[in-house]
mmCIF file of C-alpha atoms in Angstrom:
data_model
loop_
_atom_site.group_PDB
_atom_site.id
_atom_site.type_symbol
_atom_site.label_atom_id
_atom_site.label_comp_id
_atom_site.label_asym_id
_atom_site.label_seq_id
_atom_site.Cartn_x
_atom_site.Cartn_y
_atom_site.Cartn_z
ATOM 1 C CA MET A 1 16.932 -4.463 8.725
ATOM 2 C CA LYS A 2 16.983 -7.059 5.939
ATOM 3 C CA THR A 3 16.272 -5.883 2.415
ATOM 4 C CA ARG A 4 14.440 -7.004 -0.838
ATOM 5 C CA THR A 5 14.830 -5.701 -4.303
ATOM 6 C CA LEU A 6 11.670 -4.731 -6.034
ATOM 7 C CA GLY A 7 11.591 -6.794 -9.148
ATOM 8 C CA THR A 8 14.625 -7.251 -11.444
ATOM 9 C CA THR A 9 15.029 -3.458 -12.157
ATOM 10 C CA GLY A 10 13.746 -1.767 -9.018
ATOM 11 C CA PRO A 11 15.577 -0.402 -5.959
ATOM 12 C CA GLN A 12 16.754 -2.301 -2.881
ATOM 13 C CA VAL A 13 14.307 -1.511 -0.119
ATOM 14 C CA SER A 14 13.777 -2.553 3.499
ATOM 15 C CA LEU A 15 11.891 -5.713 4.275
ATOM 16 C CA LEU A 16 8.851 -3.670 5.387
ATOM 17 C CA GLY A 17 7.699 -0.385 3.918
ATOM 18 C CA LEU A 18 5.765 2.461 5.699
ATOM 19 C CA GLY A 19 2.496 3.506 4.239
ATOM 20 C CA CYS A 20 1.844 7.049 5.170
ATOM 21 C CA MET A 21 -1.779 7.599 3.966
ATOM 22 C CA GLY A 22 -3.476 7.299 7.359
ATOM 23 C CA MET A 23 -1.403 10.087 8.719
ATOM 24 C CA SER A 24 -3.316 12.596 6.558
ATOM 25 C CA ASP A 25 -6.494 10.999 5.321
ATOM 26 C CA LEU A 26 -9.262 8.419 5.188
ATOM 27 C CA TYR A 27 -8.846 7.041 8.679
ATOM 28 C CA GLY A 28 -10.043 9.814 10.666
ATOM 29 C CA PRO A 29 -7.925 12.451 12.595
ATOM 30 C CA ALA A 30 -4.167 11.716 13.133
ATOM 31 C CA ASP A 31 -1.676 13.486 15.483
ATOM 32 C CA GLU A 32 0.784 15.287 13.309
ATOM 33 C CA ASN A 33 3.647 15.247 15.788
ATOM 34 C CA GLU A 34 3.079 11.482 16.498
ATOM 35 C CA SER A 35 3.052 10.827 12.694
ATOM 36 C CA ILE A 36 6.301 12.528 12.228
ATOM 37 C CA ALA A 37 7.790 10.735 15.239
ATOM 38 C CA THR A 38 6.521 7.533 13.653
ATOM 39 C CA ILE A 39 8.236 8.223 10.472
ATOM 40 C CA HIS A 40 11.452 9.064 12.295
ATOM 41 C CA ALA A 41 11.200 5.830 14.308
ATOM 42 C CA ALA A 42 10.718 3.931 11.063
ATOM 43 C CA LEU A 43 13.730 5.468 9.580
ATOM 44 C CA GLU A 44 15.815 4.707 12.648
ATOM 45 C CA ALA A 45 14.650 1.098 12.598
ATOM 46 C CA GLY A 46 16.073 0.774 9.102
ATOM 47 C CA ILE A 47 12.891 1.100 7.065
ATOM 48 C CA THR A 48 13.750 2.917 3.813
ATOM 49 C CA LEU A 49 10.484 2.659 1.716
ATOM 50 C CA LEU A 50 8.011 5.404 2.378
ATOM 51 C CA ASP A 51 4.829 5.361 0.430
ATOM 52 C CA THR A 52 2.609 8.248 -0.114
ATOM 53 C CA GLY A 53 0.195 9.851 -2.734
ATOM 54 C CA ASP A 54 -0.284 13.352 -3.962
ATOM 55 C CA PHE A 55 -4.013 13.019 -3.162
ATOM 56 C CA TYR A 56 -3.612 11.925 0.413
ATOM 57 C CA GLY A 57 -5.026 14.819 2.242
ATOM 58 C CA MET A 58 -4.866 16.806 -1.034
ATOM 59 C CA GLY A 59 -1.075 17.191 -0.739
ATOM 60 C CA HIS A 60 -0.879 17.309 3.121
ATOM 61 C CA ASN A 61 0.738 13.840 3.232
ATOM 62 C CA GLU A 62 3.637 14.919 0.895
ATOM 63 C CA LEU A 63 4.169 18.102 3.001
ATOM 64 C CA LEU A 64 4.186 16.014 6.190
ATOM 65 C CA LEU A 65 6.773 13.705 4.686
ATOM 66 C CA ARG A 66 8.893 16.710 3.728
ATOM 67 C CA GLN A 67 8.778 17.929 7.245
ATOM 68 C CA ALA A 68 9.735 14.567 8.597
ATOM 69 C CA LEU A 69 12.716 14.160 6.313
ATOM 70 C CA GLN A 70 14.208 17.526 6.815
ATOM 71 C CA GLY A 71 17.822 17.418 7.959
ATOM 72 C CA ARG A 72 18.320 13.951 6.625
ATOM 73 C CA LYS A 73 20.196 12.679 3.578
ATOM 74 C CA ARG A 74 17.827 12.372 0.734
ATOM 75 C CA GLU A 75 19.263 8.879 -0.031
ATOM 76 C CA GLN A 76 18.062 7.473 3.293
ATOM 77 C CA ALA A 77 14.470 7.240 1.916
ATOM 78 C CA ILE A 78 13.055 5.508 -1.007
ATOM 79 C CA ILE A 79 10.029 7.555 -1.746
ATOM 80 C CA SER A 80 7.151 5.959 -3.651
ATOM 81 C CA VAL A 81 4.385 8.434 -4.952
ATOM 82 C CA LYS A 82 0.903 7.557 -6.439
ATOM 83 C CA PHE A 83 -0.651 10.182 -8.597
ATOM 84 C CA GLY A 84 -3.741 10.604 -10.779
ATOM 85 C CA ALA A 85 -6.628 10.417 -8.235
ATOM 86 C CA LEU A 86 -8.833 13.501 -8.436
ATOM 87 C CA ARG A 87 -10.419 15.155 -5.474
ATOM 88 C CA ASP A 88 -12.853 18.007 -4.872
ATOM 89 C CA PRO A 89 -12.728 20.590 -2.162
ATOM 90 C CA ALA A 90 -14.984 18.473 0.032
ATOM 91 C CA GLY A 91 -12.593 15.587 -0.156
ATOM 92 C CA GLY A 92 -14.861 13.594 -2.639
ATOM 93 C CA TRP A 93 -13.485 11.507 -5.538
ATOM 94 C CA SER A 94 -13.724 12.650 -9.157
ATOM 95 C CA GLY A 95 -12.096 9.858 -11.005
ATOM 96 C CA ASN A 96 -8.544 9.352 -12.309
ATOM 97 C CA ASP A 97 -6.410 11.316 -14.733
ATOM 98 C CA GLY A 98 -3.588 9.328 -16.545
ATOM 99 C CA ARG A 99 -3.031 11.877 -19.500
ATOM 100 C CA PRO A 100 0.548 12.498 -20.341
ATOM 101 C CA ALA A 101 0.232 16.303 -19.622
ATOM 102 C CA ALA A 102 -1.496 15.544 -16.350
ATOM 103 C CA VAL A 103 1.310 13.178 -15.490
ATOM 104 C CA LYS A 104 4.004 15.898 -15.815
ATOM 105 C CA ASN A 105 1.717 18.370 -14.075
ATOM 106 C CA PHE A 106 1.132 15.988 -10.996
ATOM 107 C CA LEU A 107 4.969 15.410 -10.786
ATOM 108 C CA ALA A 108 5.897 19.062 -10.838
ATOM 109 C CA TYR A 109 3.632 19.707 -7.868
ATOM 110 C CA THR A 110 4.851 16.596 -5.988
ATOM 111 C CA LEU A 111 8.457 17.527 -6.466
ATOM 112 C CA ARG A 112 7.840 20.978 -5.000
ATOM 113 C CA ARG A 113 5.706 19.670 -2.037
ATOM 114 C CA LEU A 114 8.302 17.032 -1.107
ATOM 115 C CA GLY A 115 11.137 19.285 -1.537
ATOM 116 C CA THR A 116 13.129 17.013 -3.696
ATOM 117 C CA ASP A 117 14.542 16.960 -7.268
ATOM 118 C CA TYR A 118 13.560 13.353 -7.997
ATOM 119 C CA ILE A 119 10.996 10.622 -6.909
ATOM 120 C CA ASP A 120 12.373 7.121 -6.467
ATOM 121 C CA ILE A 121 9.213 5.262 -7.738
ATOM 122 C CA TYR A 122 6.342 7.081 -9.476
ATOM 123 C CA ARG A 123 3.016 5.217 -10.241
ATOM 124 C CA PRO A 124 -0.539 5.972 -11.328
ATOM 125 C CA ALA A 125 -2.842 5.310 -8.371
ATOM 126 C CA ARG A 126 -5.377 3.723 -10.731
ATOM 127 C CA VAL A 127 -5.561 2.870 -14.279
ATOM 128 C CA ASP A 128 -7.298 5.705 -16.272
ATOM 129 C CA PRO A 129 -9.665 3.670 -18.560
ATOM 130 C CA THR A 130 -9.908 6.625 -21.012
ATOM 131 C CA VAL A 131 -6.018 6.798 -21.592
ATOM 132 C CA PRO A 132 -3.933 3.888 -23.053
ATOM 133 C CA ILE A 133 -1.662 2.679 -20.336
ATOM 134 C CA GLU A 134 1.157 2.924 -22.837
ATOM 135 C CA GLU A 135 0.695 6.771 -23.030
ATOM 136 C CA THR A 136 0.630 7.155 -19.110
ATOM 137 C CA ILE A 137 3.787 5.023 -18.788
ATOM 138 C CA GLY A 138 5.483 6.807 -21.655
ATOM 139 C CA ALA A 139 5.017 10.092 -20.003
ATOM 140 C CA ILE A 140 6.632 8.807 -16.748
ATOM 141 C CA ALA A 141 9.293 7.239 -18.925
ATOM 142 C CA ASP A 142 10.019 10.791 -20.296
ATOM 143 C CA MET A 143 10.478 11.896 -16.699
ATOM 144 C CA VAL A 144 12.787 9.102 -16.053
ATOM 145 C CA LYS A 145 15.049 10.211 -18.934
ATOM 146 C CA ALA A 146 14.876 13.818 -17.728
ATOM 147 C CA GLY A 147 16.036 12.636 -14.201
ATOM 148 C CA TYR A 148 12.887 13.461 -12.263
ATOM 149 C CA VAL A 149 11.918 9.868 -11.678
ATOM 150 C CA ARG A 150 14.178 6.793 -10.948
ATOM 151 C CA HIS A 151 11.711 3.883 -11.249
ATOM 152 C CA ILE A 152 8.167 3.315 -12.671
ATOM 153 C CA GLY A 153 5.572 1.383 -10.696
ATOM 154 C CA LEU A 154 1.947 0.343 -11.159
ATOM 155 C CA SER A 155 -0.939 0.070 -8.772
ATOM 156 C CA GLU A 156 -3.992 -2.138 -8.874
ATOM 157 C CA ALA A 157 -3.373 -3.046 -12.492
ATOM 158 C CA SER A 158 -4.713 -6.204 -14.250
ATOM 159 C CA ALA A 159 -2.386 -8.690 -15.721
ATOM 160 C CA GLN A 160 -3.136 -7.531 -19.282
ATOM 161 C CA THR A 161 -2.364 -3.918 -18.342
ATOM 162 C CA ILE A 162 0.811 -5.085 -16.662
ATOM 163 C CA HIS A 163 1.937 -6.684 -19.827
ATOM 164 C CA ARG A 164 1.078 -3.655 -22.001
ATOM 165 C CA ALA A 165 2.901 -1.151 -19.487
ATOM 166 C CA ALA A 166 6.130 -3.371 -19.476
ATOM 167 C CA THR A 167 6.396 -3.092 -23.160
ATOM 168 C CA VAL A 168 7.045 0.766 -22.835
ATOM 169 C CA HIS A 169 9.455 0.769 -19.844
ATOM 170 C CA PRO A 170 10.600 -1.683 -17.150
ATOM 171 C CA ILE A 171 8.253 -1.770 -14.233
ATOM 172 C CA SER A 172 9.717 -2.052 -10.720
ATOM 173 C CA ASP A 173 6.760 -3.120 -8.755
ATOM 174 C CA LEU A 174 2.995 -3.307 -8.614
ATOM 175 C CA GLN A 175 1.285 -1.978 -5.540
ATOM 176 C CA ILE A 176 -1.844 -3.890 -4.766
ATOM 177 C CA GLU A 177 -3.695 -5.039 -1.707
ATOM 178 C CA TYR A 178 -2.663 -8.378 -0.440
ATOM 179 C CA SER A 179 -3.511 -9.954 2.916
ATOM 180 C CA LEU A 180 -5.116 -12.998 4.357
ATOM 181 C CA LEU A 181 -8.554 -11.484 3.404
ATOM 182 C CA SER A 182 -7.602 -10.140 -0.002
ATOM 183 C CA ARG A 183 -5.930 -12.762 -2.166
ATOM 184 C CA SER A 184 -7.395 -12.211 -5.580
ATOM 185 C CA LEU A 185 -4.053 -11.283 -7.273
ATOM 186 C CA GLU A 186 -2.770 -14.911 -6.686
ATOM 187 C CA GLU A 187 -4.607 -16.233 -9.772
ATOM 188 C CA ASN A 188 -3.333 -14.129 -12.608
ATOM 189 C CA ILE A 189 -1.640 -10.975 -11.444
ATOM 190 C CA LEU A 190 1.080 -12.421 -9.225
ATOM 191 C CA PRO A 191 2.097 -15.033 -11.805
ATOM 192 C CA THR A 192 2.284 -12.293 -14.511
ATOM 193 C CA CYS A 193 4.401 -10.069 -12.308
ATOM 194 C CA ARG A 194 6.858 -13.011 -11.571
ATOM 195 C CA GLU A 195 7.000 -13.787 -15.285
ATOM 196 C CA LEU A 196 8.041 -10.192 -16.026
ATOM 197 C CA GLY A 197 10.298 -9.641 -13.022
ATOM 198 C CA ILE A 198 8.084 -7.202 -11.300
ATOM 199 C CA GLY A 199 7.944 -6.926 -7.527
ATOM 200 C CA ILE A 200 4.956 -6.612 -5.240
ATOM 201 C CA THR A 201 4.433 -3.802 -2.680
ATOM 202 C CA ALA A 202 1.502 -5.096 -0.689
ATOM 203 C CA TYR A 203 -0.711 -2.654 1.049
ATOM 204 C CA GLY A 204 -3.608 -3.382 3.348
ATOM 205 C CA VAL A 205 -1.756 -6.344 4.831
ATOM 206 C CA LEU A 206 -3.900 -5.837 8.035
ATOM 207 C CA SER A 207 -7.018 -5.259 5.975
ATOM 208 C CA ARG A 208 -7.325 -1.695 7.286
ATOM 209 C CA GLY A 209 -7.324 -2.792 10.832
ATOM 210 C CA LEU A 210 -9.518 -5.834 10.776
ATOM 211 C CA LEU A 211 -6.452 -8.145 11.016
ATOM 212 C CA SER A 212 -4.714 -5.951 13.529
ATOM 213 C CA GLY A 213 -6.308 -7.853 16.420
ATOM 214 C CA HIS A 214 -7.426 -4.512 18.067
ATOM 215 C CA TRP A 215 -10.785 -4.026 16.104
ATOM 216 C CA SER A 216 -14.081 -4.664 17.718
ATOM 217 C CA LYS A 217 -17.764 -4.183 16.840
ATOM 218 C CA GLU A 218 -17.984 -1.472 19.473
ATOM 219 C CA ARG A 219 -15.332 0.709 18.032
ATOM 220 C CA ASP A 220 -16.597 4.166 17.034
ATOM 221 C CA MET A 221 -15.307 5.622 13.691
ATOM 222 C CA ALA A 222 -14.713 9.271 13.087
ATOM 223 C CA ALA A 223 -16.428 11.139 10.425
ATOM 224 C CA GLY A 224 -14.804 10.549 7.152
ATOM 225 C CA ASP A 225 -13.243 7.372 8.059
ATOM 226 C CA PHE A 226 -13.127 4.988 4.994
ATOM 227 C CA ARG A 227 -14.011 2.119 6.989
ATOM 228 C CA GLY A 228 -17.445 3.369 7.645
ATOM 229 C CA PHE A 229 -18.263 2.774 4.164
ATOM 230 C CA SER A 230 -16.282 -0.390 3.696
ATOM 231 C CA PRO A 231 -18.466 -3.536 3.163
ATOM 232 C CA ARG A 232 -16.038 -5.705 5.319
ATOM 233 C CA PHE A 233 -16.853 -3.428 8.288
ATOM 234 C CA MET A 234 -20.644 -3.616 8.023
ATOM 235 C CA GLY A 235 -23.280 -5.691 9.863
ATOM 236 C CA GLU A 236 -22.995 -9.361 9.332
ATOM 237 C CA ASN A 237 -19.832 -8.986 7.395
ATOM 238 C CA LEU A 238 -17.977 -7.704 10.206
ATOM 239 C CA ASP A 239 -19.270 -10.335 12.543
ATOM 240 C CA HIS A 240 -18.028 -12.976 10.034
ATOM 241 C CA ASN A 241 -14.676 -11.326 9.598
ATOM 242 C CA LEU A 242 -13.964 -10.760 13.271
ATOM 243 C CA ALA A 243 -14.552 -14.485 13.797
ATOM 244 C CA LEU A 244 -11.883 -15.163 11.207
ATOM 245 C CA VAL A 245 -9.664 -12.904 13.271
ATOM 246 C CA GLU A 246 -10.313 -14.866 16.415
ATOM 247 C CA ALA A 247 -9.447 -18.146 14.664
ATOM 248 C CA LEU A 248 -6.122 -16.382 13.760
ATOM 249 C CA ARG A 249 -5.665 -15.159 17.268
ATOM 250 C CA SER A 250 -5.712 -18.749 18.704
ATOM 251 C CA ILE A 251 -2.829 -19.600 16.303
ATOM 252 C CA ALA A 252 -0.904 -16.310 17.331
ATOM 253 C CA GLU A 253 -1.376 -17.008 20.957
ATOM 254 C CA VAL A 254 0.306 -20.410 20.720
ATOM 255 C CA ARG A 255 3.285 -18.777 18.957
ATOM 256 C CA GLY A 256 3.444 -16.035 21.605
ATOM 257 C CA VAL A 257 2.689 -13.342 18.944
ATOM 258 C CA THR A 258 0.086 -10.928 18.090
ATOM 259 C CA VAL A 259 -2.589 -11.323 15.364
ATOM 260 C CA ALA A 260 -1.014 -8.335 13.485
ATOM 261 C CA GLN A 261 2.446 -9.985 13.541
ATOM 262 C CA ILE A 262 1.193 -13.270 12.304
ATOM 263 C CA ALA A 263 -0.721 -11.561 9.489
ATOM 264 C CA ILE A 264 2.314 -9.465 8.408
ATOM 265 C CA ALA A 265 4.579 -12.598 8.632
ATOM 266 C CA TRP A 266 2.127 -14.494 6.320
ATOM 267 C CA VAL A 267 2.507 -11.874 3.710
ATOM 268 C CA LEU A 268 6.247 -11.953 4.001
ATOM 269 C CA SER A 269 6.126 -15.781 3.482
ATOM 270 C CA ARG A 270 4.392 -15.474 0.129
ATOM 271 C CA GLY A 271 7.607 -14.697 -1.696
ATOM 272 C CA SER A 272 10.930 -12.847 -1.626
ATOM 273 C CA ASP A 273 9.564 -10.496 -4.334
ATOM 274 C CA ILE A 274 6.836 -9.210 -1.850
ATOM 275 C CA VAL A 275 7.439 -6.122 0.449
ATOM 276 C CA PRO A 276 4.507 -5.411 2.822
ATOM 277 C CA LEU A 277 3.572 -1.763 3.549
ATOM 278 C CA ILE A 278 2.701 -1.153 7.188
ATOM 279 C CA GLY A 279 0.110 1.681 7.692
ATOM 280 C CA ALA A 280 1.212 2.631 11.221
ATOM 281 C CA ARG A 281 0.260 5.859 12.390
ATOM 282 C CA ARG A 282 1.731 5.551 15.922
ATOM 283 C CA ARG A 283 5.148 4.315 17.284
ATOM 284 C CA GLU A 284 3.523 1.558 19.216
ATOM 285 C CA ARG A 285 1.926 0.044 16.164
ATOM 286 C CA LEU A 286 5.072 0.474 14.247
ATOM 287 C CA THR A 287 6.983 -1.531 16.978
ATOM 288 C CA GLU A 288 4.390 -4.236 16.883
ATOM 289 C CA ALA A 289 4.696 -4.453 13.103
ATOM 290 C CA LEU A 290 8.500 -4.670 13.374
ATOM 291 C CA GLY A 291 8.124 -7.604 15.625
ATOM 292 C CA ALA A 292 6.839 -9.637 12.741
ATOM 293 C CA LEU A 293 10.321 -9.678 11.260
ATOM 294 C CA ASP A 294 11.393 -12.015 13.968
ATOM 295 C CA LEU A 295 8.711 -14.463 13.287
ATOM 296 C CA GLN A 296 9.526 -17.406 11.024
ATOM 297 C CA LEU A 297 6.383 -19.303 10.242
ATOM 298 C CA THR A 298 6.736 -23.135 9.896
ATOM 299 C CA THR A 299 5.059 -25.195 7.318
ATOM 300 C CA GLU A 300 2.587 -26.369 10.141
ATOM 301 C CA ASP A 301 1.917 -22.736 10.947
ATOM 302 C CA LEU A 302 1.207 -21.874 7.404
ATOM 303 C CA ALA A 303 -1.186 -24.948 7.119
ATOM 304 C CA GLN A 304 -3.044 -23.885 10.360
ATOM 305 C CA ILE A 305 -3.397 -20.271 9.060
ATOM 306 C CA GLU A 306 -4.695 -21.567 5.753
ATOM 307 C CA ARG A 307 -7.295 -23.723 7.545
ATOM 308 C CA ALA A 308 -8.370 -20.734 9.817
ATOM 309 C CA VAL A 309 -8.543 -18.198 7.074
ATOM 310 C CA PRO A 310 -8.696 -19.952 3.591
ATOM 311 C CA ALA A 311 -8.539 -18.030 0.274
ATOM 312 C CA GLY A 312 -11.919 -16.250 -0.234
ATOM 313 C CA ALA A 313 -12.958 -16.382 3.403
ATOM 314 C CA ALA A 314 -13.686 -12.724 3.779
ATOM 315 C CA ALA A 315 -17.258 -11.354 3.923
ATOM 316 C CA GLY A 316 -17.650 -8.284 1.659
ATOM 317 C CA SER A 317 -15.727 -6.665 -1.119
ATOM 318 C CA ARG A 318 -12.487 -4.633 -0.170
ATOM 319 C CA TYR A 319 -14.100 -1.362 -1.461
ATOM 320 C CA ASP A 320 -17.748 -0.280 -1.902
ATOM 321 C CA GLU A 321 -19.208 -0.787 -5.437
ATOM 322 C CA SER A 322 -18.290 2.713 -6.656
ATOM 323 C CA GLN A 323 -14.581 2.310 -5.853
ATOM 324 C CA MET A 324 -14.415 -1.417 -6.977
ATOM 325 C CA HIS A 325 -15.451 0.022 -10.406
ATOM 326 C CA HIS A 326 -12.105 1.843 -10.591
ATOM 327 C CA LEU A 327 -9.923 -1.252 -9.856
ATOM 328 C CA ASP A 328 -8.430 -2.446 -13.135
ATOM 329 C CA SER A 329 -6.920 -5.399 -11.088
ATOM 330 C CA GLU A 330 -10.448 -6.775 -10.492
ATOM 331 C CA ARG A 331 -10.911 -7.275 -14.124
ATOM 332 C CA GLY A 332 -8.361 -10.087 -14.331
#
């Protein structure tokens, strides 16, 4: 497994990371035994970066990760944790909390659920507009000094917020959606991160399944599946987006690879400072994703991909209106 370093101050991690959210939440039911087997397979393949959030399944994902890591050396995994998203007992969303006291409270519970005495990368899931980012990052910096956190990350932050956060403490990486269908970070956010020596951990590289090559209009979604409320999966938007996938499939077939592999390889090609997070819930999907590491896209491949799926080609926003409102990254 090749590695990349997250920014100039972050840890060295595997070329691909494993995003664990779908094992506990938002994509419908998951098989717990298969989820643990997938985490084990990822570690055995050399994947070191494991991404979770304390609000994924209201703590379930952290407990799942703890179970999967039992009996292994703590240093084998680089654990990235998002915090701050507020949930209710029905699974609804109640905003974000970036207050310093809340930061330390969230961390205390995370350390206990994961069964570890430190977190490798700790980051607010969303920027709390009611709390200066300097205060949120300052609280995490206190936890770095105390030894409970190794590195500080950000998630879905704007260029301005990134600059402000970096004045308080070095930022290892920004976690943000990046795929052929989601490229809004390229104008301001990516250049800012590169200016400041901040890496990118890219989630949604398969656009929540749209770019997997396995999605169809006939697919039934379980109750509570996030995609049932996502504009990109609705009506004419879905027709348009699946047509883009078919254009991508024609390129993939010539190379003898899958749509998912070419989509992941495209994200990898965008820079050595970018690490894609793969949201595989099953070993077969993990194996497919790992196959992207053997794919070297040529200049002609990249030109064909750009023609098939140009920037801004996706129909529909990446979240519904209420969730888009919470994305500081969409403010510039």
